[in-house]
Amino acid sequence: KAARDFPLALGFVLSPDQSEAPSGVPILMRGSPTFGPLWSVAGAVGPHTMLMDAANGLGTLSLPGDADGTVRRVPLLVLVGDTLRPGIAAEAVRLARQASTYLIQSNPLRLGAATSTYSAADVLAGDIDAQELTGSIILVGSSAPELGGLRTTAMDPLTPSVQIHSHAVRQMLDGRVPRSLAPK
């Protein structure tokens, strides 16, 4: 029912054992945008076809860890085979802005808004006023260790992946784009 009533972005996981890119909206380029090194992998594993038929978007859930295993960045774009695909945070923002495609250009993207975190138990119990969620970008995920959704970050050794993606959404909506500093 939620997929019929609201825009829904589902996630896919990058996989070197696959050879196909997931379907998705077109990504157009204007000018000569430059990318740093993009996370590149042969293929991906996506949601079941029945779920995809109800979804409006699809983005990667995969999070790269540094050599020490700590997640310090969220991929906004990834290369699956030779196909450019968005991260789940970018896809959530695209749907919230009702954009039909991505346009990547040399000039930075500017947006604006905020995010909050709610316990699924509180939402299901009706303890959260539905009006608070109206017009919101809602990411659903788990912090259960047995589901493999916890990652080490600079802030916490046990950060839920969904929270990392939520922070990326917030940064995009606030118009903040972290950049690596070149060594001096």
Short mmCIF file of N, CA and C in Angstrom, two decimals:
data_model
loop_
_atom_site.label_atom_id
_atom_site.label_comp_id
_atom_site.label_asym_id
_atom_site.label_seq_id
_atom_site.Cartn_x
_atom_site.Cartn_y
_atom_site.Cartn_z
N LYS A 1 0.83 -1.19 0.00
CA LYS A 1 0.00 0.00 0.00
C LYS A 1 0.87 1.25 0.00
N ALA A 2 1.94 1.24 0.78
CA ALA A 2 2.82 2.41 0.83
C ALA A 2 3.42 2.70 -0.54
N ALA A 3 3.72 1.66 -1.30
CA ALA A 3 4.30 1.87 -2.62
C ALA A 3 3.31 2.51 -3.58
N ARG A 4 2.03 2.32 -3.35
CA ARG A 4 1.02 2.94 -4.20
C ARG A 4 0.77 4.38 -3.81
N ASP A 5 0.89 4.70 -2.53
CA ASP A 5 0.52 6.02 -2.02
C ASP A 5 1.67 7.02 -1.97
N PHE A 6 2.91 6.54 -1.98
CA PHE A 6 4.06 7.42 -1.82
C PHE A 6 5.18 6.99 -2.75
N PRO A 7 6.04 7.95 -3.14
CA PRO A 7 7.21 7.55 -3.94
C PRO A 7 8.08 6.60 -3.13
N LEU A 8 8.54 5.53 -3.76
CA LEU A 8 9.30 4.50 -3.06
C LEU A 8 10.60 4.22 -3.81
N ALA A 9 11.72 4.37 -3.10
CA ALA A 9 13.02 3.98 -3.64
C ALA A 9 13.47 2.73 -2.91
N LEU A 10 13.85 1.72 -3.65
CA LEU A 10 14.38 0.50 -3.09
C LEU A 10 15.89 0.46 -3.30
N GLY A 11 16.55 -0.44 -2.60
CA GLY A 11 17.99 -0.50 -2.69
C GLY A 11 18.49 -1.75 -3.39
N PHE A 12 19.70 -1.62 -3.95
CA PHE A 12 20.40 -2.77 -4.52
C PHE A 12 21.78 -2.83 -3.88
N VAL A 13 22.39 -4.01 -3.93
CA VAL A 13 23.70 -4.23 -3.33
C VAL A 13 24.69 -4.52 -4.45
N LEU A 14 25.84 -3.86 -4.42
CA LEU A 14 26.88 -4.09 -5.41
C LEU A 14 27.46 -5.49 -5.23
N SER A 15 27.75 -6.14 -6.36
CA SER A 15 28.25 -7.51 -6.29
C SER A 15 29.23 -7.79 -7.43
N PRO A 16 30.46 -8.15 -7.08
CA PRO A 16 31.43 -8.50 -8.13
C PRO A 16 31.10 -9.83 -8.81
N ASP A 17 30.19 -10.60 -8.21
CA ASP A 17 29.82 -11.91 -8.76
C ASP A 17 28.70 -11.82 -9.80
N GLN A 18 28.11 -10.65 -9.96
CA GLN A 18 27.04 -10.46 -10.95
C GLN A 18 27.62 -9.75 -12.16
N SER A 19 26.85 -9.70 -13.24
CA SER A 19 27.36 -9.04 -14.45
C SER A 19 26.38 -8.04 -15.04
N GLU A 20 25.30 -7.74 -14.34
CA GLU A 20 24.31 -6.82 -14.88
C GLU A 20 24.11 -5.63 -13.96
N ALA A 21 23.81 -4.48 -14.56
CA ALA A 21 23.47 -3.27 -13.81
C ALA A 21 21.96 -3.25 -13.60
N PRO A 22 21.50 -2.76 -12.46
CA PRO A 22 20.06 -2.66 -12.26
C PRO A 22 19.48 -1.58 -13.16
N SER A 23 18.20 -1.72 -13.48
CA SER A 23 17.55 -0.68 -14.28
C SER A 23 17.39 0.56 -13.41
N GLY A 24 17.16 1.67 -14.04
CA GLY A 24 16.98 2.90 -13.28
C GLY A 24 16.70 4.06 -14.21
N VAL A 25 16.51 5.23 -13.62
CA VAL A 25 16.25 6.43 -14.41
C VAL A 25 17.52 6.86 -15.12
N PRO A 26 17.38 7.57 -16.23
CA PRO A 26 18.57 8.04 -16.95
C PRO A 26 19.38 9.04 -16.12
N ILE A 27 20.67 9.03 -16.34
CA ILE A 27 21.56 10.01 -15.75
C ILE A 27 22.19 10.77 -16.91
N LEU A 28 21.83 12.04 -17.03
CA LEU A 28 22.30 12.89 -18.12
C LEU A 28 23.45 13.76 -17.63
N MET A 29 24.36 14.14 -18.54
CA MET A 29 25.48 15.00 -18.17
C MET A 29 25.52 16.22 -19.06
N ARG A 30 25.79 17.38 -18.42
CA ARG A 30 25.92 18.64 -19.13
C ARG A 30 27.33 19.17 -18.88
N GLY A 31 27.97 19.62 -19.95
CA GLY A 31 29.33 20.11 -19.80
C GLY A 31 30.28 18.94 -19.63
N SER A 32 31.31 19.17 -18.86
CA SER A 32 32.32 18.13 -18.62
C SER A 32 32.50 17.93 -17.12
N PRO A 33 31.50 17.33 -16.47
CA PRO A 33 31.65 17.10 -15.03
C PRO A 33 32.80 16.14 -14.77
N THR A 34 33.52 16.41 -13.70
CA THR A 34 34.61 15.52 -13.33
C THR A 34 34.24 14.78 -12.06
N PHE A 35 34.61 13.55 -12.01
CA PHE A 35 34.35 12.71 -10.85
C PHE A 35 35.69 12.30 -10.27
N GLY A 36 35.71 12.16 -8.98
CA GLY A 36 36.85 11.48 -8.37
C GLY A 36 36.69 10.02 -8.71
N PRO A 37 37.49 9.18 -8.11
CA PRO A 37 37.32 7.75 -8.41
C PRO A 37 35.95 7.27 -7.93
N LEU A 38 35.20 6.67 -8.84
CA LEU A 38 33.89 6.12 -8.50
C LEU A 38 34.06 4.66 -8.10
N TRP A 39 33.22 4.23 -7.16
CA TRP A 39 33.20 2.82 -6.78
C TRP A 39 32.68 2.06 -7.99
N SER A 40 33.45 1.14 -8.48
CA SER A 40 33.11 0.41 -9.69
C SER A 40 33.09 -1.09 -9.40
N VAL A 41 32.03 -1.75 -9.86
CA VAL A 41 31.89 -3.19 -9.65
C VAL A 41 31.17 -3.78 -10.87
N ALA A 42 31.34 -5.07 -11.09
CA ALA A 42 30.80 -5.73 -12.28
C ALA A 42 29.27 -5.74 -12.33
N GLY A 43 28.61 -5.93 -11.20
CA GLY A 43 27.16 -6.05 -11.22
C GLY A 43 26.53 -5.75 -9.88
N ALA A 44 25.26 -6.07 -9.78
CA ALA A 44 24.51 -5.76 -8.56
C ALA A 44 23.38 -6.76 -8.38
N VAL A 45 22.91 -6.86 -7.13
CA VAL A 45 21.76 -7.69 -6.80
C VAL A 45 20.66 -6.75 -6.33
N GLY A 46 19.53 -6.78 -7.01
CA GLY A 46 18.43 -5.89 -6.69
C GLY A 46 17.27 -6.60 -6.03
N PRO A 47 16.24 -5.84 -5.70
CA PRO A 47 15.06 -6.43 -5.08
C PRO A 47 14.27 -7.29 -6.06
N HIS A 48 13.38 -8.09 -5.52
CA HIS A 48 12.51 -8.96 -6.32
C HIS A 48 11.72 -8.11 -7.32
N THR A 49 11.45 -8.68 -8.48
CA THR A 49 10.74 -7.99 -9.55
C THR A 49 9.39 -7.43 -9.09
N MET A 50 8.68 -8.19 -8.26
CA MET A 50 7.38 -7.73 -7.76
C MET A 50 7.52 -6.42 -6.99
N LEU A 51 8.55 -6.31 -6.18
CA LEU A 51 8.79 -5.07 -5.44
C LEU A 51 9.22 -3.95 -6.38
N MET A 52 10.09 -4.28 -7.33
CA MET A 52 10.57 -3.26 -8.27
C MET A 52 9.44 -2.70 -9.11
N ASP A 53 8.44 -3.52 -9.44
CA ASP A 53 7.31 -3.04 -10.23
C ASP A 53 6.53 -1.95 -9.49
N ALA A 54 6.57 -1.97 -8.17
CA ALA A 54 5.85 -0.99 -7.37
C ALA A 54 6.71 0.22 -7.03
N ALA A 55 8.02 0.13 -7.24
CA ALA A 55 8.93 1.21 -6.83
C ALA A 55 9.06 2.29 -7.89
N ASN A 56 9.44 3.48 -7.43
CA ASN A 56 9.67 4.61 -8.32
C ASN A 56 11.15 4.85 -8.56
N GLY A 57 11.99 4.23 -7.74
CA GLY A 57 13.42 4.46 -7.87
C GLY A 57 14.23 3.33 -7.26
N LEU A 58 15.52 3.36 -7.58
CA LEU A 58 16.43 2.31 -7.11
C LEU A 58 17.82 2.91 -6.94
N GLY A 59 18.42 2.70 -5.77
CA GLY A 59 19.77 3.21 -5.49
C GLY A 59 20.57 2.22 -4.69
N THR A 60 21.89 2.35 -4.74
CA THR A 60 22.73 1.39 -4.03
C THR A 60 22.70 1.62 -2.52
N LEU A 61 22.65 0.51 -1.80
CA LEU A 61 22.73 0.51 -0.34
C LEU A 61 24.16 0.30 0.13
N SER A 62 25.03 -0.15 -0.76
CA SER A 62 26.39 -0.52 -0.39
C SER A 62 27.17 0.69 0.11
N LEU A 63 27.96 0.48 1.16
CA LEU A 63 28.77 1.53 1.76
C LEU A 63 30.23 1.09 1.78
N PRO A 64 31.13 1.89 1.20
CA PRO A 64 32.54 1.49 1.18
C PRO A 64 33.21 1.80 2.51
N GLY A 65 33.96 0.86 3.00
CA GLY A 65 34.76 1.09 4.19
C GLY A 65 36.20 1.38 3.76
N ASP A 66 36.90 2.20 4.54
CA ASP A 66 38.32 2.44 4.27
C ASP A 66 39.12 1.20 4.66
N ALA A 67 40.43 1.26 4.54
CA ALA A 67 41.28 0.12 4.84
C ALA A 67 41.07 -0.40 6.26
N ASP A 68 40.70 0.50 7.18
CA ASP A 68 40.45 0.07 8.57
C ASP A 68 39.01 -0.38 8.80
N GLY A 69 38.20 -0.41 7.73
CA GLY A 69 36.81 -0.84 7.84
C GLY A 69 35.83 0.26 8.21
N THR A 70 36.32 1.47 8.47
CA THR A 70 35.48 2.59 8.87
C THR A 70 34.83 3.23 7.65
N VAL A 71 33.52 3.48 7.73
CA VAL A 71 32.79 4.16 6.66
C VAL A 71 32.94 5.66 6.88
N ARG A 72 33.53 6.34 5.89
CA ARG A 72 33.75 7.78 6.00
C ARG A 72 33.09 8.55 4.86
N ARG A 73 32.47 7.84 3.93
CA ARG A 73 31.80 8.50 2.81
C ARG A 73 30.66 7.60 2.30
N VAL A 74 29.69 8.26 1.68
CA VAL A 74 28.53 7.57 1.11
C VAL A 74 28.57 7.78 -0.39
N PRO A 75 28.48 6.72 -1.18
CA PRO A 75 28.51 6.90 -2.63
C PRO A 75 27.21 7.53 -3.13
N LEU A 76 27.32 8.68 -3.77
CA LEU A 76 26.15 9.29 -4.39
C LEU A 76 25.93 8.71 -5.78
N LEU A 77 27.03 8.27 -6.40
CA LEU A 77 26.99 7.61 -7.70
C LEU A 77 27.96 6.44 -7.66
N VAL A 78 27.63 5.37 -8.36
CA VAL A 78 28.51 4.22 -8.50
C VAL A 78 28.50 3.79 -9.96
N LEU A 79 29.52 3.06 -10.34
CA LEU A 79 29.60 2.52 -11.69
C LEU A 79 29.37 1.02 -11.60
N VAL A 80 28.27 0.56 -12.20
CA VAL A 80 27.93 -0.86 -12.22
C VAL A 80 28.14 -1.33 -13.66
N GLY A 81 29.19 -2.11 -13.86
CA GLY A 81 29.59 -2.42 -15.23
C GLY A 81 30.03 -1.12 -15.86
N ASP A 82 29.36 -0.72 -16.93
CA ASP A 82 29.66 0.58 -17.53
C ASP A 82 28.48 1.54 -17.37
N THR A 83 27.60 1.26 -16.41
CA THR A 83 26.40 2.05 -16.19
C THR A 83 26.50 2.85 -14.89
N LEU A 84 26.29 4.14 -14.97
CA LEU A 84 26.28 5.00 -13.80
C LEU A 84 24.95 4.85 -13.08
N ARG A 85 24.97 4.59 -11.78
CA ARG A 85 23.76 4.42 -10.98
C ARG A 85 23.87 5.23 -9.71
N PRO A 86 22.73 5.70 -9.15
CA PRO A 86 22.75 6.52 -7.94
C PRO A 86 22.85 5.71 -6.65
N GLY A 87 23.27 6.38 -5.60
CA GLY A 87 23.18 5.82 -4.25
C GLY A 87 21.75 6.01 -3.76
N ILE A 88 21.37 5.30 -2.72
CA ILE A 88 19.99 5.38 -2.20
C ILE A 88 19.69 6.77 -1.67
N ALA A 89 20.67 7.47 -1.11
CA ALA A 89 20.44 8.83 -0.60
C ALA A 89 20.09 9.77 -1.75
N ALA A 90 20.85 9.70 -2.84
CA ALA A 90 20.56 10.54 -4.01
C ALA A 90 19.20 10.21 -4.60
N GLU A 91 18.87 8.93 -4.64
CA GLU A 91 17.58 8.50 -5.20
C GLU A 91 16.42 8.99 -4.34
N ALA A 92 16.58 8.97 -3.02
CA ALA A 92 15.53 9.48 -2.12
C ALA A 92 15.31 10.97 -2.34
N VAL A 93 16.39 11.71 -2.51
CA VAL A 93 16.26 13.16 -2.76
C VAL A 93 15.63 13.41 -4.13
N ARG A 94 16.01 12.62 -5.14
CA ARG A 94 15.40 12.78 -6.48
C ARG A 94 13.89 12.60 -6.41
N LEU A 95 13.44 11.56 -5.72
CA LEU A 95 12.00 11.32 -5.60
C LEU A 95 11.31 12.41 -4.79
N ALA A 96 11.94 12.87 -3.74
CA ALA A 96 11.35 13.94 -2.91
C ALA A 96 11.21 15.23 -3.71
N ARG A 97 12.11 15.47 -4.63
CA ARG A 97 12.07 16.67 -5.48
C ARG A 97 11.26 16.46 -6.75
N GLN A 98 10.69 15.27 -6.88
CA GLN A 98 9.86 14.90 -8.03
C GLN A 98 10.58 15.08 -9.36
N ALA A 99 11.87 14.76 -9.37
CA ALA A 99 12.67 14.84 -10.59
C ALA A 99 12.52 13.54 -11.37
N SER A 100 12.46 13.64 -12.68
CA SER A 100 12.28 12.45 -13.51
C SER A 100 13.61 11.81 -13.89
N THR A 101 14.70 12.54 -13.74
CA THR A 101 16.02 12.04 -14.11
C THR A 101 17.09 12.80 -13.33
N TYR A 102 18.33 12.40 -13.49
CA TYR A 102 19.46 13.13 -12.92
C TYR A 102 20.11 13.96 -14.01
N LEU A 103 20.53 15.15 -13.67
CA LEU A 103 21.33 15.97 -14.56
C LEU A 103 22.59 16.31 -13.80
N ILE A 104 23.69 15.78 -14.26
CA ILE A 104 24.97 16.04 -13.61
C ILE A 104 25.68 17.07 -14.47
N GLN A 105 26.07 18.16 -13.83
CA GLN A 105 26.75 19.23 -14.55
C GLN A 105 27.94 19.72 -13.75
N SER A 106 28.72 20.58 -14.37
CA SER A 106 29.92 21.07 -13.72
C SER A 106 29.63 21.90 -12.48
N ASN A 107 28.47 22.57 -12.42
CA ASN A 107 28.12 23.38 -11.26
C ASN A 107 27.46 22.53 -10.20
N PRO A 108 27.72 22.80 -8.91
CA PRO A 108 27.16 21.95 -7.84
C PRO A 108 25.65 22.07 -7.70
N LEU A 109 25.04 21.01 -7.20
CA LEU A 109 23.62 20.93 -6.92
C LEU A 109 23.31 21.64 -5.61
N ARG A 110 22.24 22.41 -5.56
CA ARG A 110 21.83 23.10 -4.34
C ARG A 110 20.40 22.71 -4.00
N LEU A 111 20.16 22.30 -2.76
CA LEU A 111 18.84 21.91 -2.28
C LEU A 111 18.61 22.55 -0.92
N GLY A 112 17.62 22.08 -0.13
CA GLY A 112 17.44 22.57 1.24
C GLY A 112 16.32 21.87 1.99
N ALA A 113 16.50 21.47 3.28
CA ALA A 113 15.51 20.84 4.19
C ALA A 113 16.19 20.17 5.37
N ALA A 114 15.47 19.27 6.12
CA ALA A 114 16.02 18.61 7.30
C ALA A 114 15.52 17.17 7.42
N THR A 115 16.13 16.40 8.33
CA THR A 115 15.72 15.01 8.56
C THR A 115 15.61 14.71 10.05
N SER A 116 14.86 13.67 10.40
CA SER A 116 14.72 13.21 11.78
C SER A 116 14.77 11.69 11.79
N THR A 117 14.96 11.11 12.96
CA THR A 117 14.98 9.65 13.11
C THR A 117 13.88 9.23 14.05
N TYR A 118 13.12 8.19 13.66
CA TYR A 118 12.05 7.66 14.49
C TYR A 118 12.22 6.15 14.62
N SER A 119 11.86 5.62 15.73
CA SER A 119 11.86 4.19 15.95
C SER A 119 10.69 3.58 15.18
N ALA A 120 10.96 2.49 14.46
CA ALA A 120 9.88 1.80 13.73
C ALA A 120 8.81 1.33 14.71
N ALA A 121 9.21 0.91 15.90
CA ALA A 121 8.24 0.45 16.90
C ALA A 121 7.28 1.58 17.28
N ASP A 122 7.80 2.81 17.41
CA ASP A 122 6.94 3.94 17.74
C ASP A 122 5.98 4.27 16.60
N VAL A 123 6.47 4.17 15.36
CA VAL A 123 5.62 4.44 14.20
C VAL A 123 4.51 3.40 14.13
N LEU A 124 4.87 2.11 14.25
CA LEU A 124 3.88 1.03 14.15
C LEU A 124 2.88 1.06 15.30
N ALA A 125 3.32 1.53 16.46
CA ALA A 125 2.43 1.61 17.63
C ALA A 125 1.51 2.84 17.56
N GLY A 126 1.74 3.70 16.56
CA GLY A 126 0.92 4.91 16.43
C GLY A 126 1.36 6.03 17.35
N ASP A 127 2.55 5.93 17.94
CA ASP A 127 3.04 6.97 18.84
C ASP A 127 3.59 8.20 18.11
N ILE A 128 3.75 8.10 16.79
CA ILE A 128 4.24 9.21 15.98
C ILE A 128 3.06 9.75 15.17
N ASP A 129 2.83 11.05 15.26
CA ASP A 129 1.75 11.69 14.51
C ASP A 129 2.08 11.62 13.01
N ALA A 130 1.17 11.07 12.23
CA ALA A 130 1.39 10.91 10.79
C ALA A 130 1.66 12.25 10.12
N GLN A 131 1.14 13.34 10.67
CA GLN A 131 1.39 14.67 10.10
C GLN A 131 2.87 15.01 10.15
N GLU A 132 3.59 14.50 11.15
CA GLU A 132 5.03 14.75 11.25
C GLU A 132 5.78 14.13 10.09
N LEU A 133 5.24 13.08 9.51
CA LEU A 133 5.91 12.37 8.43
C LEU A 133 5.49 12.85 7.04
N THR A 134 4.40 13.60 6.97
CA THR A 134 3.90 14.08 5.68
C THR A 134 4.95 14.94 4.99
N GLY A 135 5.22 14.62 3.74
CA GLY A 135 6.19 15.36 2.95
C GLY A 135 7.63 15.03 3.28
N SER A 136 7.85 14.02 4.10
CA SER A 136 9.21 13.66 4.52
C SER A 136 9.83 12.62 3.60
N ILE A 137 11.15 12.59 3.60
CA ILE A 137 11.89 11.49 3.00
C ILE A 137 12.04 10.47 4.11
N ILE A 138 11.56 9.27 3.90
CA ILE A 138 11.59 8.24 4.94
C ILE A 138 12.49 7.09 4.47
N LEU A 139 13.54 6.83 5.23
CA LEU A 139 14.41 5.70 4.97
C LEU A 139 14.10 4.64 6.01
N VAL A 140 13.89 3.42 5.57
CA VAL A 140 13.57 2.33 6.49
C VAL A 140 14.75 1.37 6.50
N GLY A 141 15.25 1.07 7.68
CA GLY A 141 16.39 0.17 7.80
C GLY A 141 16.43 -0.44 9.18
N SER A 142 17.44 -1.25 9.41
CA SER A 142 17.55 -1.96 10.67
C SER A 142 18.87 -1.67 11.35
N SER A 143 18.85 -1.73 12.66
CA SER A 143 20.09 -1.63 13.43
C SER A 143 20.39 -2.96 14.11
N ALA A 144 19.69 -4.01 13.70
CA ALA A 144 19.91 -5.33 14.28
C ALA A 144 21.23 -5.90 13.76
N PRO A 145 22.17 -6.23 14.66
CA PRO A 145 23.47 -6.73 14.22
C PRO A 145 23.37 -7.98 13.33
N GLU A 146 22.40 -8.85 13.61
CA GLU A 146 22.30 -10.08 12.83
C GLU A 146 21.88 -9.85 11.38
N LEU A 147 21.39 -8.65 11.06
CA LEU A 147 21.02 -8.33 9.67
C LEU A 147 22.18 -7.71 8.90
N GLY A 148 23.31 -7.49 9.58
CA GLY A 148 24.50 -6.97 8.91
C GLY A 148 24.43 -5.52 8.53
N GLY A 149 23.55 -4.75 9.15
CA GLY A 149 23.38 -3.35 8.78
C GLY A 149 24.15 -2.37 9.64
N LEU A 150 25.13 -2.82 10.40
CA LEU A 150 25.93 -1.92 11.24
C LEU A 150 27.30 -1.72 10.62
N ARG A 151 27.77 -0.47 10.62
CA ARG A 151 29.07 -0.13 10.06
C ARG A 151 29.84 0.72 11.05
N THR A 152 31.15 0.63 10.99
CA THR A 152 32.01 1.49 11.80
C THR A 152 32.16 2.82 11.08
N THR A 153 31.92 3.92 11.79
CA THR A 153 32.15 5.26 11.26
C THR A 153 33.06 6.00 12.21
N ALA A 154 33.47 7.20 11.82
CA ALA A 154 34.31 8.02 12.68
C ALA A 154 33.56 8.43 13.95
N MET A 155 32.24 8.42 13.91
CA MET A 155 31.43 8.84 15.06
C MET A 155 31.10 7.70 16.01
N ASP A 156 30.97 6.47 15.48
CA ASP A 156 30.49 5.37 16.30
C ASP A 156 30.91 4.04 15.65
N PRO A 157 31.39 3.09 16.43
CA PRO A 157 31.77 1.81 15.83
C PRO A 157 30.59 0.95 15.40
N LEU A 158 29.38 1.29 15.81
CA LEU A 158 28.19 0.51 15.44
C LEU A 158 27.09 1.44 14.93
N THR A 159 27.29 2.00 13.75
CA THR A 159 26.33 2.92 13.15
C THR A 159 25.44 2.17 12.17
N PRO A 160 24.11 2.27 12.31
CA PRO A 160 23.22 1.63 11.33
C PRO A 160 23.45 2.21 9.93
N SER A 161 23.53 1.35 8.92
CA SER A 161 23.71 1.81 7.54
C SER A 161 22.65 2.82 7.14
N VAL A 162 21.41 2.59 7.57
CA VAL A 162 20.33 3.50 7.21
C VAL A 162 20.59 4.91 7.78
N GLN A 163 21.24 4.99 8.93
CA GLN A 163 21.57 6.28 9.52
C GLN A 163 22.66 6.98 8.70
N ILE A 164 23.60 6.22 8.17
CA ILE A 164 24.66 6.79 7.34
C ILE A 164 24.04 7.38 6.07
N HIS A 165 23.11 6.63 5.45
CA HIS A 165 22.43 7.14 4.26
C HIS A 165 21.58 8.36 4.61
N SER A 166 20.96 8.36 5.79
CA SER A 166 20.16 9.50 6.23
C SER A 166 21.01 10.76 6.36
N HIS A 167 22.22 10.60 6.89
CA HIS A 167 23.13 11.76 6.99
C HIS A 167 23.49 12.28 5.61
N ALA A 168 23.66 11.38 4.64
CA ALA A 168 23.96 11.80 3.27
C ALA A 168 22.79 12.58 2.68
N VAL A 169 21.56 12.11 2.91
CA VAL A 169 20.37 12.84 2.45
C VAL A 169 20.37 14.23 3.05
N ARG A 170 20.61 14.31 4.35
CA ARG A 170 20.60 15.62 5.03
C ARG A 170 21.65 16.56 4.44
N GLN A 171 22.85 16.06 4.19
CA GLN A 171 23.88 16.90 3.61
C GLN A 171 23.48 17.40 2.23
N MET A 172 22.86 16.54 1.42
CA MET A 172 22.42 16.98 0.10
C MET A 172 21.34 18.05 0.22
N LEU A 173 20.38 17.82 1.11
CA LEU A 173 19.30 18.77 1.27
C LEU A 173 19.79 20.11 1.83
N ASP A 174 20.83 20.07 2.64
CA ASP A 174 21.42 21.30 3.19
C ASP A 174 22.38 21.96 2.22
N GLY A 175 22.64 21.30 1.08
CA GLY A 175 23.53 21.88 0.08
C GLY A 175 25.01 21.73 0.44
N ARG A 176 25.33 20.82 1.36
CA ARG A 176 26.73 20.60 1.74
C ARG A 176 27.27 19.40 0.99
N VAL A 177 28.35 19.61 0.28
CA VAL A 177 28.99 18.53 -0.46
C VAL A 177 30.42 18.41 0.03
N PRO A 178 30.69 17.42 0.90
CA PRO A 178 32.06 17.25 1.39
C PRO A 178 33.01 16.92 0.26
N ARG A 179 34.19 17.49 0.31
CA ARG A 179 35.21 17.23 -0.71
C ARG A 179 36.50 16.84 -0.02
N SER A 180 37.23 15.95 -0.65
CA SER A 180 38.55 15.57 -0.12
C SER A 180 39.52 16.71 -0.32
N LEU A 181 40.33 16.95 0.67
CA LEU A 181 41.36 17.97 0.56
C LEU A 181 42.59 17.36 -0.08
N ALA A 182 43.16 18.08 -1.02
CA ALA A 182 44.38 17.60 -1.69
C ALA A 182 45.54 17.75 -0.71
N PRO A 183 46.41 16.76 -0.67
CA PRO A 183 47.57 16.87 0.22
C PRO A 183 48.48 18.02 -0.22
N LYS A 184 49.10 18.67 0.77
CA LYS A 184 49.98 19.80 0.44
C LYS A 184 51.39 19.35 0.26
#
